[in-house]
Amino acid sequence: MVEYFESVEALEPEYDWDVEELLERSQERERFRLEAELQQVEVLLREREDIHEESVEELESKLEWYVERLELEYKRSKNRERIAELLEE
């Protein structure tokens, strides 16, 4: 059994694994990956916000157009009624 430990000790300098260093590297890679993913999510969020804003503006514009049309038609119908009344007199 002593021979086994002696042989492992002889190999240790070649395979000097620093667990803390491996963990730090792994954490750093994970942090970079998460930061890249966060940036991608932020880009997608900005794109969706732009699309939303564009859609809202388009809907508001259409709504204004329809309201103007309705008001115009309402005034025309009132004018028609008034003209009909005047013609009847």
Backbone as JSON Lines, residues from 0, in Angstrom:
{"i":0,"aa":"M","n":[0.82,-1.19,0.0],"ca":[0.0,0.0,0.0],"c":[0.87,1.26,0.0]}
{"i":1,"aa":"V","n":[1.95,1.21,0.65],"ca":[2.85,2.34,0.7],"c":[3.37,2.66,-0.69]}
{"i":2,"aa":"E","n":[3.62,1.66,-1.45],"ca":[4.12,1.87,-2.8],"c":[3.12,2.66,-3.64]}
{"i":3,"aa":"Y","n":[1.83,2.39,-3.45],"ca":[0.8,3.09,-4.22],"c":[0.85,4.59,-3.93]}
{"i":4,"aa":"F","n":[0.85,4.96,-2.66],"ca":[0.89,6.37,-2.3],"c":[2.17,7.04,-2.76]}
{"i":5,"aa":"E","n":[3.26,6.31,-2.69],"ca":[4.52,6.87,-3.17],"c":[4.45,7.14,-4.67]}
{"i":6,"aa":"S","n":[3.82,6.23,-5.41],"ca":[3.73,6.43,-6.85],"c":[2.79,7.59,-7.18]}
{"i":7,"aa":"V","n":[1.72,7.75,-6.43],"ca":[0.8,8.87,-6.66],"c":[1.49,10.18,-6.32]}
{"i":8,"aa":"E","n":[2.23,10.21,-5.23],"ca":[2.94,11.42,-4.85],"c":[3.96,11.8,-5.92]}
{"i":9,"aa":"A","n":[4.55,10.81,-6.53],"ca":[5.53,11.09,-7.59],"c":[4.84,11.71,-8.81]}
{"i":10,"aa":"L","n":[3.59,11.37,-9.05],"ca":[2.85,11.91,-10.19],"c":[2.23,13.28,-9.91]}
{"i":11,"aa":"E","n":[2.05,13.62,-8.67],"ca":[1.36,14.86,-8.32],"c":[1.91,16.1,-9.01]}
{"i":12,"aa":"P","n":[3.18,16.35,-9.07],"ca":[3.65,17.58,-9.73],"c":[3.21,17.67,-11.18]}
{"i":13,"aa":"E","n":[3.16,16.55,-11.89],"ca":[2.72,16.58,-13.28],"c":[1.23,16.9,-13.38]}
{"i":14,"aa":"Y","n":[0.45,16.36,-12.48],"ca":[-1.0,16.55,-12.5],"c":[-1.42,17.42,-11.33]}
{"i":15,"aa":"D","n":[-0.84,18.56,-11.26],"ca":[-1.13,19.47,-10.16],"c":[-2.47,20.17,-10.43]}
{"i":16,"aa":"W","n":[-3.55,19.57,-10.02],"ca":[-4.89,20.12,-10.24],"c":[-5.23,21.07,-9.1]}
{"i":17,"aa":"D","n":[-5.47,22.27,-9.44],"ca":[-5.89,23.25,-8.45],"c":[-7.41,23.39,-8.57]}
{"i":18,"aa":"V","n":[-8.11,22.79,-7.64],"ca":[-9.57,22.75,-7.7],"c":[-10.14,24.16,-7.68]}
{"i":19,"aa":"E","n":[-9.6,25.01,-6.85],"ca":[-10.1,26.38,-6.78],"c":[-9.94,27.1,-8.12]}
{"i":20,"aa":"E","n":[-8.8,26.89,-8.76],"ca":[-8.56,27.53,-10.05],"c":[-9.55,27.0,-11.1]}
{"i":21,"aa":"L","n":[-9.79,25.7,-11.09],"ca":[-10.76,25.12,-12.02],"c":[-12.15,25.69,-11.77]}
{"i":22,"aa":"L","n":[-12.52,25.81,-10.51],"ca":[-13.83,26.38,-10.18],"c":[-13.93,27.84,-10.62]}
{"i":23,"aa":"E","n":[-12.87,28.59,-10.39],"ca":[-12.87,30.0,-10.8],"c":[-13.0,30.13,-12.31]}
{"i":24,"aa":"R","n":[-12.27,29.29,-13.05],"ca":[-12.37,29.33,-14.51],"c":[-13.79,28.97,-14.96]}
{"i":25,"aa":"S","n":[-14.31,27.95,-14.33],"ca":[-15.67,27.51,-14.68],"c":[-16.68,28.62,-14.38]}
{"i":26,"aa":"Q","n":[-16.54,29.26,-13.24],"ca":[-17.45,30.35,-12.88],"c":[-17.3,31.53,-13.84]}
{"i":27,"aa":"E","n":[-16.07,31.82,-14.23],"ca":[-15.83,32.92,-15.15],"c":[-16.46,32.63,-16.52]}
{"i":28,"aa":"R","n":[-16.29,31.39,-17.0],"ca":[-16.92,31.02,-18.27],"c":[-18.44,31.13,-18.17]}
{"i":29,"aa":"E","n":[-18.97,30.67,-17.07],"ca":[-20.43,30.74,-16.86],"c":[-20.89,32.2,-16.8]}
{"i":30,"aa":"R","n":[-20.12,33.05,-16.14],"ca":[-20.47,34.47,-16.05],"c":[-20.47,35.1,-17.44]}
{"i":31,"aa":"F","n":[-19.45,34.81,-18.24],"ca":[-19.39,35.34,-19.61],"c":[-20.58,34.84,-20.44]}
{"i":32,"aa":"R","n":[-20.91,33.56,-20.28],"ca":[-22.04,32.99,-21.01],"c":[-23.34,33.69,-20.61]}
{"i":33,"aa":"L","n":[-23.52,33.88,-19.31],"ca":[-24.73,34.53,-18.83],"c":[-24.8,35.99,-19.26]}
{"i":34,"aa":"E","n":[-23.67,36.68,-19.26],"ca":[-23.65,38.08,-19.72],"c":[-24.01,38.17,-21.2]}
{"i":35,"aa":"A","n":[-23.49,37.24,-22.0],"ca":[-23.82,37.22,-23.43],"c":[-25.3,36.93,-23.63]}
{"i":36,"aa":"E","n":[-25.82,36.01,-22.85],"ca":[-27.25,35.68,-22.95],"c":[-28.1,36.88,-22.53]}
{"i":37,"aa":"L","n":[-27.68,37.58,-21.48],"ca":[-28.39,38.76,-21.03],"c":[-28.41,39.83,-22.12]}
{"i":38,"aa":"Q","n":[-27.28,40.04,-22.76],"ca":[-27.22,41.02,-23.85],"c":[-28.17,40.64,-24.98]}
{"i":39,"aa":"Q","n":[-28.23,39.36,-25.29],"ca":[-29.12,38.9,-26.35],"c":[-30.58,39.14,-25.95]}
{"i":40,"aa":"V","n":[-30.91,38.87,-24.7],"ca":[-32.27,39.1,-24.21],"c":[-32.6,40.59,-24.27]}
{"i":41,"aa":"E","n":[-31.65,41.45,-23.9],"ca":[-31.88,42.9,-23.95],"c":[-32.11,43.37,-25.38]}
{"i":42,"aa":"V","n":[-31.36,42.83,-26.33],"ca":[-31.55,43.19,-27.74],"c":[-32.95,42.78,-28.19]}
{"i":43,"aa":"L","n":[-33.34,41.56,-27.86],"ca":[-34.68,41.08,-28.25],"c":[-35.77,41.92,-27.59]}
{"i":44,"aa":"L","n":[-35.56,42.31,-26.35],"ca":[-36.53,43.15,-25.65],"c":[-36.67,44.5,-26.33]}
{"i":45,"aa":"R","n":[-35.54,45.12,-26.71],"ca":[-35.6,46.41,-27.41],"c":[-36.34,46.26,-28.74]}
{"i":46,"aa":"E","n":[-36.08,45.16,-29.45],"ca":[-36.77,44.93,-30.72],"c":[-38.27,44.81,-30.5]}
{"i":47,"aa":"R","n":[-38.67,44.09,-29.48],"ca":[-40.1,43.92,-29.19],"c":[-40.73,45.24,-28.75]}
{"i":48,"aa":"E","n":[-39.99,46.03,-27.98],"ca":[-40.51,47.34,-27.57],"c":[-40.71,48.23,-28.79]}
{"i":49,"aa":"D","n":[-39.76,48.18,-29.73],"ca":[-39.89,48.97,-30.97],"c":[-41.11,48.52,-31.77]}
{"i":50,"aa":"I","n":[-41.29,47.21,-31.89],"ca":[-42.44,46.68,-32.62],"c":[-43.73,47.1,-31.93]}
{"i":51,"aa":"H","n":[-43.76,47.02,-30.61],"ca":[-44.94,47.41,-29.85],"c":[-45.26,48.89,-30.07]}
{"i":52,"aa":"E","n":[-44.24,49.73,-29.95],"ca":[-44.43,51.17,-30.13],"c":[-44.95,51.48,-31.53]}
{"i":53,"aa":"E","n":[-44.37,50.82,-32.52],"ca":[-44.79,51.01,-33.9],"c":[-46.25,50.59,-34.08]}
{"i":54,"aa":"S","n":[-46.63,49.48,-33.5],"ca":[-48.01,48.99,-33.6],"c":[-48.99,49.93,-32.93]}
{"i":55,"aa":"V","n":[-48.62,50.43,-31.76],"ca":[-49.49,51.37,-31.04],"c":[-49.67,52.64,-31.85]}
{"i":56,"aa":"E","n":[-48.59,53.17,-32.4],"ca":[-48.69,54.38,-33.21],"c":[-49.58,54.16,-34.43]}
{"i":57,"aa":"E","n":[-49.44,53.02,-35.07],"ca":[-50.26,52.7,-36.24],"c":[-51.74,52.6,-35.85]}
{"i":58,"aa":"L","n":[-52.02,51.94,-34.74],"ca":[-53.4,51.82,-34.28],"c":[-54.0,53.17,-33.89]}
{"i":59,"aa":"E","n":[-53.2,54.0,-33.23],"ca":[-53.69,55.33,-32.86],"c":[-53.99,56.15,-34.11]}
{"i":60,"aa":"S","n":[-53.14,56.05,-35.11],"ca":[-53.35,56.78,-36.36],"c":[-54.64,56.32,-37.04]}
{"i":61,"aa":"K","n":[-54.84,55.02,-37.11],"ca":[-56.07,54.49,-37.71],"c":[-57.3,54.92,-36.92]}
{"i":62,"aa":"L","n":[-57.18,54.88,-35.62],"ca":[-58.3,55.29,-34.76],"c":[-58.66,56.75,-35.0]}
{"i":63,"aa":"E","n":[-57.66,57.61,-35.08],"ca":[-57.91,59.03,-35.36],"c":[-58.6,59.2,-36.71]}
{"i":64,"aa":"W","n":[-58.16,58.45,-37.72],"ca":[-58.75,58.53,-39.05],"c":[-60.23,58.12,-39.0]}
{"i":65,"aa":"Y","n":[-60.53,57.03,-38.29],"ca":[-61.92,56.57,-38.18],"c":[-62.77,57.57,-37.42]}
{"i":66,"aa":"V","n":[-62.24,58.15,-36.37],"ca":[-62.99,59.15,-35.6],"c":[-63.3,60.35,-36.48]}
{"i":67,"aa":"E","n":[-62.32,60.81,-37.24],"ca":[-62.54,61.94,-38.16],"c":[-63.61,61.6,-39.19]}
{"i":68,"aa":"R","n":[-63.56,60.39,-39.73],"ca":[-64.58,59.95,-40.7],"c":[-65.96,59.93,-40.07]}
{"i":69,"aa":"L","n":[-66.06,59.42,-38.88],"ca":[-67.34,59.36,-38.18],"c":[-67.89,60.76,-37.91]}
{"i":70,"aa":"E","n":[-67.0,61.64,-37.46],"ca":[-67.45,63.02,-37.19],"c":[-67.93,63.69,-38.48]}
{"i":71,"aa":"L","n":[-67.21,63.49,-39.56],"ca":[-67.6,64.05,-40.85],"c":[-68.95,63.5,-41.31]}
{"i":72,"aa":"E","n":[-69.12,62.2,-41.22],"ca":[-70.39,61.59,-41.61],"c":[-71.52,62.06,-40.71]}
{"i":73,"aa":"Y","n":[-71.24,62.24,-39.43],"ca":[-72.26,62.73,-38.5],"c":[-72.69,64.14,-38.9]}
{"i":74,"aa":"K","n":[-71.72,65.0,-39.21],"ca":[-72.04,66.37,-39.63],"c":[-72.83,66.36,-40.94]}
{"i":75,"aa":"R","n":[-72.45,65.51,-41.87],"ca":[-73.16,65.41,-43.14],"c":[-74.61,64.97,-42.92]}
{"i":76,"aa":"S","n":[-74.79,64.01,-42.06],"ca":[-76.15,63.54,-41.81],"c":[-76.99,64.63,-41.15]}
{"i":77,"aa":"K","n":[-76.4,65.41,-40.28],"ca":[-77.11,66.53,-39.65],"c":[-77.47,67.56,-40.71]}
{"i":78,"aa":"N","n":[-76.5,67.83,-41.6],"ca":[-76.75,68.79,-42.68],"c":[-77.87,68.29,-43.6]}
{"i":79,"aa":"R","n":[-77.89,67.02,-43.88],"ca":[-78.94,66.45,-44.74],"c":[-80.31,66.61,-44.08]}
{"i":80,"aa":"E","n":[-80.33,66.34,-42.78],"ca":[-81.59,66.5,-42.06],"c":[-82.05,67.96,-42.09]}
{"i":81,"aa":"R","n":[-81.11,68.85,-41.89],"ca":[-81.44,70.28,-41.89],"c":[-81.91,70.72,-43.28]}
{"i":82,"aa":"I","n":[-81.23,70.27,-44.31],"ca":[-81.62,70.6,-45.69],"c":[-83.02,70.05,-45.97]}
{"i":83,"aa":"A","n":[-83.29,68.83,-45.54],"ca":[-84.61,68.23,-45.74],"c":[-85.68,69.05,-45.03]}
{"i":84,"aa":"E","n":[-85.37,69.52,-43.82],"ca":[-86.33,70.35,-43.08],"c":[-86.6,71.65,-43.81]}
{"i":85,"aa":"L","n":[-85.53,72.27,-44.31],"ca":[-85.7,73.54,-45.02],"c":[-86.48,73.35,-46.32]}
{"i":86,"aa":"L","n":[-86.26,72.25,-46.99],"ca":[-86.98,71.98,-48.23],"c":[-88.47,71.73,-47.97]}
{"i":87,"aa":"E","n":[-88.78,71.16,-46.84],"ca":[-90.17,70.88,-46.5],"c":[-90.93,72.15,-46.17]}
{"i":88,"aa":"E","n":[-90.25,73.15,-45.72],"ca":[-90.91,74.4,-45.32],"c":[-91.43,75.15,-46.45]}
